[in-house]
Amino acid sequence: DQKFIAIIDSVRATGAPFEAQEVEVFFKAEQKIRFFNINFIPLIHSDGEVYAVLDVSVDITEQVLARRKIEESEGRFRLLADASPNLVWMLNTDGSYHYVNKTTLTFLGITQEQIAKVGWVPFLHPDDVALATDAIKKAVQNRSPYEKEHRLRHKDGEYRWVLSQAIPAYDESGNVFAYVGSSID
C-alpha cells in the first residue's frame, strides 16, 4: 500500500523520472517509519524504449528526526518568549534581527516582517544609535555579553528607557552565530 510499484510503472511507461524528498516509508517487519529521498530514473535504449528503472534512494531518517527535534525545541523557545512580558530578541552577528517576540512587536507597533526588513536602528533614539550599535559590535568582536541602557521608540512615538542585555549563542564549531537577549522597559 505504499504505491512505489505504481510510481515505477509510471516512470517505465512515460520515461519521466520521479523525485521526492523526505518520503515516509513504513517497514512492516520492523514496525518502523523511515524517511528517504527517492529518485526513480528511467534507463532508456537508443531507440527511446525504457528498459529499466534505476532506484536511487537515500535514507535520511536521522536528519529528519534531528530537524524535527530542533523545530520542536525552537517552537518551545518561541512559546516561552512570546509569553514573556519582556522584549525578547535574537540578533544576528551583523546586528540584524533574527527573531523578536510578540511583546517586542507590540511595543514597537510593527510586524515580524517589518522588523526583519528595517532592523532595530530606526527605533533607537538618535542620540543612542552610535552607543548601542558600537556596544553590540564590540560584544560580537569580543564574544562577550552585551548590556546597555538606551532609549527605544514605543509605538505611541514616545522614547522609553530600556535595559538591554544579551549573551552570545554558539554553533557546534564554537562560533558565535547570534546574540539572544531581552530588553526591560
Tab-separated table of C-alpha atoms in Angstrom:
chain	number	residue	atom	x	y	z
A	1	ASP	CA	0.000	0.000	0.000
A	2	GLN	CA	2.972	2.391	-0.386
A	3	LYS	CA	2.410	2.761	-4.145
A	4	PHE	CA	6.071	2.511	-5.196
A	5	ILE	CA	5.351	-0.154	-7.802
A	6	ALA	CA	2.762	2.139	-9.403
A	7	ILE	CA	5.271	5.002	-9.481
A	8	ILE	CA	7.946	2.787	-11.033
A	9	ASP	CA	5.417	1.560	-13.625
A	10	SER	CA	4.591	5.186	-14.445
A	11	VAL	CA	8.293	6.045	-14.901
A	12	ARG	CA	8.675	2.994	-17.163
A	13	ALA	CA	5.575	3.945	-19.201
A	14	THR	CA	6.247	7.676	-19.572
A	15	GLY	CA	10.049	7.868	-19.436
A	16	ALA	CA	9.697	10.742	-16.993
A	17	PRO	CA	11.873	10.474	-13.872
A	18	PHE	CA	10.341	10.688	-10.410
A	19	GLU	CA	11.907	12.513	-7.474
A	20	ALA	CA	10.573	13.023	-3.962
A	21	GLN	CA	12.095	14.337	-0.750
A	22	GLU	CA	11.519	13.040	2.767
A	23	VAL	CA	9.217	10.218	1.715
A	24	GLU	CA	7.817	8.370	4.711
A	25	VAL	CA	8.223	4.607	4.338
A	26	PHE	CA	6.744	2.123	6.792
A	27	PHE	CA	8.733	-1.070	7.291
A	28	LYS	CA	6.290	-3.732	8.414
A	29	ALA	CA	8.927	-6.196	9.612
A	30	GLU	CA	10.480	-3.573	11.919
A	31	GLN	CA	7.224	-1.742	12.643
A	32	LYS	CA	9.195	1.458	11.973
A	33	ILE	CA	8.845	4.527	9.823
A	34	ARG	CA	11.934	5.733	7.981
A	35	PHE	CA	12.426	8.683	5.632
A	36	PHE	CA	14.036	8.624	2.202
A	37	ASN	CA	14.918	10.939	-0.638
A	38	ILE	CA	13.830	8.879	-3.639
A	39	ASN	CA	14.757	9.068	-7.321
A	40	PHE	CA	13.382	6.691	-9.931
A	41	ILE	CA	15.374	7.229	-13.115
A	42	PRO	CA	14.361	5.669	-16.440
A	43	LEU	CA	17.117	3.828	-18.301
A	44	ILE	CA	16.439	4.279	-21.997
A	45	HIS	CA	17.679	2.332	-25.056
A	46	SER	CA	18.909	4.269	-28.062
A	47	ASP	CA	15.520	3.571	-29.691
A	48	GLY	CA	13.780	5.523	-26.881
A	49	GLU	CA	12.355	2.495	-25.078
A	50	VAL	CA	12.631	2.364	-21.296
A	51	TYR	CA	14.233	-0.966	-20.409
A	52	ALA	CA	14.661	-0.451	-16.643
A	53	VAL	CA	14.138	1.986	-13.804
A	54	LEU	CA	17.070	2.836	-11.568
A	55	ASP	CA	16.083	3.414	-7.931
A	56	VAL	CA	18.404	5.759	-6.029
A	57	SER	CA	17.086	6.148	-2.502
A	58	VAL	CA	18.934	7.720	0.406
A	59	ASP	CA	17.896	7.026	3.991
A	60	ILE	CA	17.638	10.444	5.676
A	61	THR	CA	15.773	9.311	8.790
A	62	GLU	CA	18.381	10.638	11.226
A	63	GLN	CA	18.441	14.080	9.556
A	64	VAL	CA	14.637	14.343	9.511
A	65	LEU	CA	14.314	13.325	13.158
A	66	ALA	CA	17.117	15.712	14.204
A	67	ARG	CA	15.496	18.594	12.302
A	68	ARG	CA	12.142	17.835	13.913
A	69	LYS	CA	13.730	17.913	17.371
A	70	ILE	CA	15.282	21.295	16.584
A	71	GLU	CA	11.961	22.613	15.271
A	72	GLU	CA	10.198	21.337	18.397
A	73	SER	CA	12.826	22.961	20.626
A	74	GLU	CA	12.581	26.227	18.688
A	75	GLY	CA	8.794	26.096	18.998
A	76	ARG	CA	9.064	25.742	22.773
A	77	PHE	CA	11.523	28.657	22.889
A	78	ARG	CA	9.173	30.870	20.870
A	79	LEU	CA	6.223	29.890	23.051
A	80	LEU	CA	8.178	30.778	26.175
A	81	ALA	CA	9.497	34.010	24.649
A	82	ASP	CA	6.042	35.072	23.448
A	83	ALA	CA	4.652	34.531	26.959
A	84	SER	CA	7.269	36.862	28.445
A	85	PRO	CA	6.318	40.430	29.373
A	86	ASN	CA	9.868	41.481	28.401
A	87	LEU	CA	11.083	42.313	24.937
A	88	VAL	CA	12.920	39.126	23.866
A	89	TRP	CA	15.026	39.103	20.740
A	90	MET	CA	17.806	37.413	18.834
A	91	LEU	CA	20.266	39.436	16.787
A	92	ASN	CA	22.448	38.080	14.025
A	93	THR	CA	26.121	38.988	14.397
A	94	ASP	CA	25.689	41.747	11.785
A	95	GLY	CA	23.148	43.434	14.074
A	96	SER	CA	20.053	42.432	12.090
A	97	TYR	CA	17.124	40.821	13.868
A	98	HIS	CA	16.838	37.060	13.675
A	99	TYR	CA	13.771	36.891	15.914
A	100	VAL	CA	11.686	39.100	18.189
A	101	ASN	CA	8.848	38.014	20.447
A	102	LYS	CA	5.275	39.281	20.273
A	103	THR	CA	5.875	41.654	23.196
A	104	THR	CA	8.593	43.396	21.168
A	105	LEU	CA	6.345	43.650	18.117
A	106	THR	CA	3.540	45.093	20.236
A	107	PHE	CA	5.916	47.547	21.963
A	108	LEU	CA	7.239	48.815	18.623
A	109	GLY	CA	3.874	48.568	16.838
A	110	ILE	CA	5.205	46.611	13.864
A	111	THR	CA	5.212	43.135	12.303
A	112	GLN	CA	7.932	40.460	12.230
A	113	GLU	CA	8.411	41.183	8.506
A	114	GLN	CA	8.894	44.904	9.133
A	115	ILE	CA	11.482	44.415	11.889
A	116	ALA	CA	13.343	41.913	9.700
A	117	LYS	CA	13.418	44.478	6.896
A	118	VAL	CA	14.389	47.643	8.806
A	119	GLY	CA	16.220	46.281	11.854
A	120	TRP	CA	16.404	47.911	15.244
A	121	VAL	CA	18.333	51.126	14.498
A	122	PRO	CA	15.246	53.122	13.341
A	123	PHE	CA	13.693	52.504	16.781
A	124	LEU	CA	16.693	53.729	18.753
A	125	HIS	CA	16.795	57.312	19.969
A	126	PRO	CA	19.095	59.241	17.590
A	127	ASP	CA	21.441	60.100	20.484
A	128	ASP	CA	21.775	56.387	21.378
A	129	VAL	CA	22.394	54.877	17.922
A	130	ALA	CA	26.205	55.061	17.984
A	131	LEU	CA	26.476	53.931	21.619
A	132	ALA	CA	24.143	50.944	21.217
A	133	THR	CA	25.447	49.777	17.846
A	134	ASP	CA	29.090	50.170	18.898
A	135	ALA	CA	28.410	48.203	22.092
A	136	ILE	CA	26.884	45.267	20.209
A	137	LYS	CA	29.724	45.322	17.634
A	138	LYS	CA	32.273	45.252	20.460
A	139	ALA	CA	30.418	42.389	22.166
A	140	VAL	CA	30.413	40.397	18.911
A	141	GLN	CA	34.120	41.041	18.333
A	142	ASN	CA	34.980	40.014	21.906
A	143	ARG	CA	32.412	37.198	22.091
A	144	SER	CA	31.213	38.752	25.308
A	145	PRO	CA	27.835	39.574	26.868
A	146	TYR	CA	26.111	42.796	25.848
A	147	GLU	CA	24.474	45.221	28.265
A	148	LYS	CA	23.337	48.738	27.534
A	149	GLU	CA	20.748	51.240	28.739
A	150	HIS	CA	19.272	53.101	25.799
A	151	ARG	CA	16.024	54.528	24.526
A	152	LEU	CA	13.596	52.750	22.196
A	153	ARG	CA	10.698	54.394	20.413
A	154	HIS	CA	7.404	52.973	21.654
A	155	LYS	CA	4.536	52.589	19.176
A	156	ASP	CA	2.984	55.765	20.633
A	157	GLY	CA	6.074	57.722	19.465
A	158	GLU	CA	7.495	58.239	22.957
A	159	TYR	CA	11.063	57.129	23.630
A	160	ARG	CA	11.360	54.877	26.665
A	161	TRP	CA	14.485	53.861	28.534
A	162	VAL	CA	15.202	50.153	28.384
A	163	LEU	CA	17.921	47.947	29.784
A	164	SER	CA	19.057	45.563	27.065
A	165	GLN	CA	21.131	42.508	27.875
A	166	ALA	CA	22.269	39.668	25.632
A	167	ILE	CA	24.610	36.727	25.578
A	168	PRO	CA	26.308	35.072	22.622
A	169	ALA	CA	24.840	31.887	21.149
A	170	TYR	CA	27.397	29.444	19.750
A	171	ASP	CA	27.151	26.916	16.938
A	172	GLU	CA	28.617	23.408	17.103
A	173	SER	CA	32.010	24.758	15.930
A	174	GLY	CA	32.203	27.284	18.754
A	175	ASN	CA	31.441	30.304	16.565
A	176	VAL	CA	29.020	32.992	17.697
A	177	PHE	CA	26.032	32.921	15.357
A	178	ALA	CA	23.652	35.208	17.259
A	179	TYR	CA	23.001	37.171	20.425
A	180	VAL	CA	19.979	36.183	22.496
A	181	GLY	CA	18.698	38.937	24.706
A	182	SER	CA	15.945	40.891	26.297
A	183	SER	CA	15.065	44.473	26.975
A	184	ILE	CA	13.187	45.681	30.020
A	185	ASP	CA	11.164	48.889	29.867
